[in-house]
């Protein structure tokens, strides 16, 4: 089952890439495709009025924009578990499968808030399990080729324990079709034994090879318990791809990613690389202007 699921997903990603690259015509790359290029953009799944390339977007949603998340908002500090996620941990119970959904909204210029309100566990329990909802707020301080924001997130203990985090997202534009999305998040999590402090430094490199098609690599550094230090740390590794299509003046990102959450682990006796624990994420993000 797992092999067939992985192969199906791989074919899905390759199919998207082939579909996008097979289109007739060439569109010049711009942050937002305008109506003058509508005929060419239609061949790429664009819509009249244009789509915004993945790497050309800001750290916050535009005012009045609603994003429905059934996939990660990005592979940096908006990677909050949204999507159809298969986690292979080596457990004799089998893979853990989740279906998580939420939303983000541009409240005013430079201010975004969002939630993962539907965190569902589908396996291996065999019944739906409701997890912990999360909520976040983000305010962008700097715009341009270097963008900077501040972010606060809260984990609501519907299933486990309370937690919150404070983060500084940073994004660097690398030319007109690439970005480096990074930052740092300091987290607090309550547990029955003791509270834990963690740090997360994600790094996402992404390229738009055309306005509608993007791919990238995500890595970084995660230290789950600062009291233990680097022995609780790991370097993840993920590859991902996505396709953006216009829908009646709105836009939809279809994405897929495959990676190893603890690709390089720092714990005693760790055997690196850790390739038997992997994660598959399939999802989508629908952007619509409602104000």
XYZ file of C-alpha atoms in Angstrom:
291
model
C 0.000 0.000 0.000
C 2.745 2.444 0.972
C 4.757 1.657 -2.137
C 1.776 2.149 -4.415
C 0.867 5.404 -2.592
C 4.386 6.751 -3.057
C 4.494 5.748 -6.738
C 1.080 7.299 -7.338
C 2.235 10.569 -5.776
C 5.449 10.571 -7.797
C 3.436 10.083 -10.982
C 1.132 12.906 -9.854
C 4.032 15.368 -9.469
C 5.663 14.303 -12.731
C 2.306 14.572 -14.465
C 1.889 18.158 -13.283
C 5.381 19.024 -14.481
C 4.788 17.422 -17.863
C 1.453 19.181 -18.255
C 2.958 22.584 -17.536
C 6.057 22.139 -19.694
C 4.070 20.817 -22.661
C 2.027 23.976 -23.079
C 2.362 25.968 -26.298
C 3.817 29.434 -26.284
C 6.108 31.252 -23.896
C 5.129 33.803 -21.264
C 7.612 36.309 -19.911
C 8.200 35.835 -16.198
C 6.636 38.531 -14.057
C 5.606 38.616 -10.424
C 1.995 38.968 -11.540
C 0.855 38.011 -15.020
C -1.282 40.835 -16.392
C -4.150 40.822 -18.851
C -1.818 41.511 -21.798
C -0.416 38.005 -21.341
C -3.773 36.370 -20.663
C -3.759 34.292 -23.847
C -0.365 32.786 -23.061
C -1.216 32.364 -19.387
C -4.373 30.450 -20.228
C -2.123 27.765 -21.720
C -0.386 27.487 -18.336
C -3.592 27.258 -16.336
C -3.632 30.987 -15.655
C -6.733 33.131 -15.404
C -7.728 36.444 -16.868
C -6.356 39.017 -14.486
C -3.291 36.869 -13.816
C -1.719 34.589 -11.261
C 1.047 35.425 -8.816
C 4.079 33.167 -9.039
C 4.914 31.277 -5.844
C 8.343 32.900 -5.423
C 6.956 36.407 -6.076
C 4.600 36.424 -3.089
C 5.133 38.392 0.090
C 5.430 37.125 3.642
C 1.817 38.143 4.325
C -1.385 37.868 2.328
C -2.744 40.972 0.646
C -5.542 42.773 2.463
C -8.841 40.969 1.902
C -7.273 37.755 0.558
C -8.478 34.454 2.004
C -6.276 31.375 1.617
C -7.907 27.974 2.195
C -5.153 25.600 3.323
C -5.268 21.894 2.613
C -1.502 22.017 2.237
C 1.371 24.035 3.746
C 1.374 27.778 3.142
C 5.101 27.459 2.511
C 7.904 25.073 3.482
C 9.325 27.525 6.041
C 7.457 29.010 9.033
C 4.009 28.404 7.501
C 4.653 24.657 7.479
C 2.009 23.863 10.103
C 0.958 20.355 9.114
C -1.826 21.188 6.652
C -2.508 18.676 3.899
C -2.905 14.946 3.417
C 0.164 13.714 5.302
C 1.578 10.194 5.513
C 4.220 9.720 8.237
C 6.210 6.485 8.169
C 7.901 6.157 11.570
C 8.768 2.467 11.579
C 5.980 1.756 14.065
C 4.580 -1.805 13.954
C 1.138 -0.164 13.831
C 1.915 1.177 10.384
C 2.095 4.666 8.923
C 0.406 7.585 10.664
C -1.957 9.362 8.269
C -3.415 12.824 8.875
C -5.722 15.132 6.965
C -5.335 18.697 8.226
C -7.067 21.817 6.925
C -7.144 25.493 7.845
C -7.083 29.018 6.454
C -5.187 32.309 6.424
C -6.547 35.825 5.902
C -5.036 39.221 5.101
C -6.721 41.440 7.693
C -5.050 44.707 6.727
C -1.926 45.532 4.743
C 1.023 43.534 6.155
C -1.087 41.685 8.769
C -2.129 38.051 8.339
C -3.811 35.611 10.709
C -4.662 31.961 10.266
C -5.602 28.625 11.787
C -5.371 24.885 11.311
C -8.868 24.137 12.564
C -9.323 20.596 11.275
C -6.422 18.382 12.448
C -7.680 14.843 11.815
C -5.826 11.593 12.481
C -6.986 8.875 10.072
C -4.610 6.003 10.866
C -3.388 3.733 12.350
C -6.267 3.985 14.846
C -8.838 3.211 12.179
C -11.123 5.976 13.467
C -10.956 9.740 13.120
C -8.974 11.402 15.909
C -9.181 15.163 16.418
C -5.740 16.619 17.145
C -4.592 20.034 18.365
C -5.760 23.148 16.455
C -3.209 25.912 15.954
C -3.597 29.644 15.332
C -1.053 32.253 14.249
C -0.648 35.938 13.509
C 2.062 37.508 11.349
C 3.003 41.158 10.739
C 5.392 42.156 7.952
C 7.910 44.842 8.888
C 10.047 45.081 5.738
C 9.158 44.678 2.057
C 11.258 44.505 -1.099
C 14.004 42.062 -2.056
C 14.541 41.370 1.653
C 11.352 40.858 3.655
C 11.071 40.576 7.432
C 8.107 39.790 9.674
C 7.241 38.805 13.238
C 4.943 35.896 14.042
C 3.195 34.427 17.083
C 1.488 31.027 17.088
C -0.525 29.101 19.682
C -1.263 25.371 19.938
C -4.629 24.707 21.588
C -4.582 21.529 23.741
C -7.600 19.670 22.387
C -5.657 16.395 22.261
C -2.244 16.877 23.899
C -0.717 19.896 25.658
C -0.594 23.676 25.349
C 2.189 25.339 23.421
C 3.125 28.604 21.735
C 5.905 30.064 19.633
C 7.490 33.383 18.670
C 9.132 33.625 15.256
C 10.916 35.957 12.851
C 10.228 34.970 9.211
C 12.712 36.272 6.615
C 12.529 36.031 2.833
C 15.205 36.894 0.257
C 14.366 37.402 -3.423
C 17.073 35.795 -5.578
C 16.445 37.313 -8.968
C 12.939 37.443 -10.368
C 12.054 33.749 -10.133
C 13.798 32.348 -7.023
C 13.564 32.883 -3.282
C 15.170 31.793 -0.038
C 12.573 31.590 2.733
C 13.937 31.212 6.260
C 13.752 32.629 9.786
C 13.764 31.333 13.354
C 11.069 30.168 15.758
C 11.389 29.705 19.523
C 8.739 27.407 20.938
C 7.348 26.498 24.366
C 5.461 23.251 25.018
C 3.900 22.064 28.252
C 4.094 18.336 29.079
C 3.104 16.178 32.085
C 6.768 15.985 33.137
C 8.216 19.416 32.404
C 7.929 22.319 30.000
C 10.229 22.201 26.977
C 11.798 24.931 24.879
C 12.617 24.358 21.220
C 14.135 26.202 18.281
C 13.381 25.809 14.587
C 15.393 27.358 11.736
C 13.746 26.363 8.435
C 15.341 26.969 5.039
C 13.260 26.788 1.862
C 14.782 27.370 -1.585
C 12.239 27.571 -4.409
C 12.344 28.279 -8.152
C 9.563 29.199 -10.557
C 10.598 27.754 -13.922
C 7.464 29.404 -15.305
C 4.820 31.486 -13.503
C 2.582 28.462 -12.967
C 5.183 25.813 -12.079
C 7.583 25.761 -9.131
C 9.752 23.317 -7.255
C 12.192 23.493 -4.386
C 14.174 22.031 -1.536
C 13.449 22.456 2.181
C 15.852 21.814 5.044
C 16.960 23.604 8.224
C 17.668 22.810 11.859
C 15.197 21.633 14.513
C 16.156 21.302 18.184
C 13.189 19.847 20.051
C 14.455 20.379 23.610
C 16.992 23.089 24.421
C 17.635 21.543 27.855
C 19.082 18.513 26.086
C 20.654 20.598 23.341
C 21.875 19.237 20.019
C 21.237 15.648 21.126
C 17.546 16.407 20.478
C 18.288 18.039 17.124
C 17.833 17.003 13.529
C 18.235 18.360 10.011
C 15.207 17.589 7.807
C 15.289 17.262 4.027
C 12.354 17.562 1.614
C 11.819 18.065 -2.103
C 8.545 19.584 -3.291
C 6.785 20.819 -6.404
C 3.651 22.764 -7.168
C 1.441 24.021 -9.963
C -0.615 27.246 -9.836
C -3.778 27.628 -11.877
C -6.211 30.492 -12.207
C -9.859 29.899 -11.372
C -12.374 32.660 -12.131
C -10.022 35.408 -11.013
C -8.709 33.428 -8.040
C -5.853 30.921 -7.923
C -5.144 27.403 -6.714
C -1.788 25.852 -5.831
C -1.581 22.058 -6.105
C 1.494 20.799 -4.241
C 3.281 17.607 -3.286
C 6.379 16.987 -1.189
C 8.428 14.019 -0.040
C 11.063 14.177 2.668
C 12.772 12.879 5.765
C 11.966 14.816 8.991
C 15.126 13.573 10.743
C 17.440 13.064 7.768
C 20.489 13.876 9.901
C 19.948 13.290 13.628
C 22.311 14.391 16.383
C 21.249 11.990 19.137
C 23.622 9.407 20.654
C 23.985 6.370 18.426
C 22.140 7.943 15.504
C 22.759 6.149 12.218
C 22.747 8.796 9.490
C 21.187 9.411 7.097
C 17.835 8.380 8.581
C 15.918 7.270 5.495
C 13.455 4.782 7.019
C 11.404 7.575 8.632
C 9.762 9.616 5.890
C 6.874 11.973 5.227
C 4.675 12.428 2.172
C 2.482 15.541 1.845
C -0.124 16.179 -0.849
C -2.260 19.287 -0.732
C -3.576 22.490 -2.167
C -4.037 26.160 -1.286
C -6.878 28.214 -2.744
C -6.418 32.011 -2.794
C -9.461 34.246 -3.231
C -10.039 37.984 -2.908
C -13.153 38.485 -0.816
C -12.875 42.205 0.012
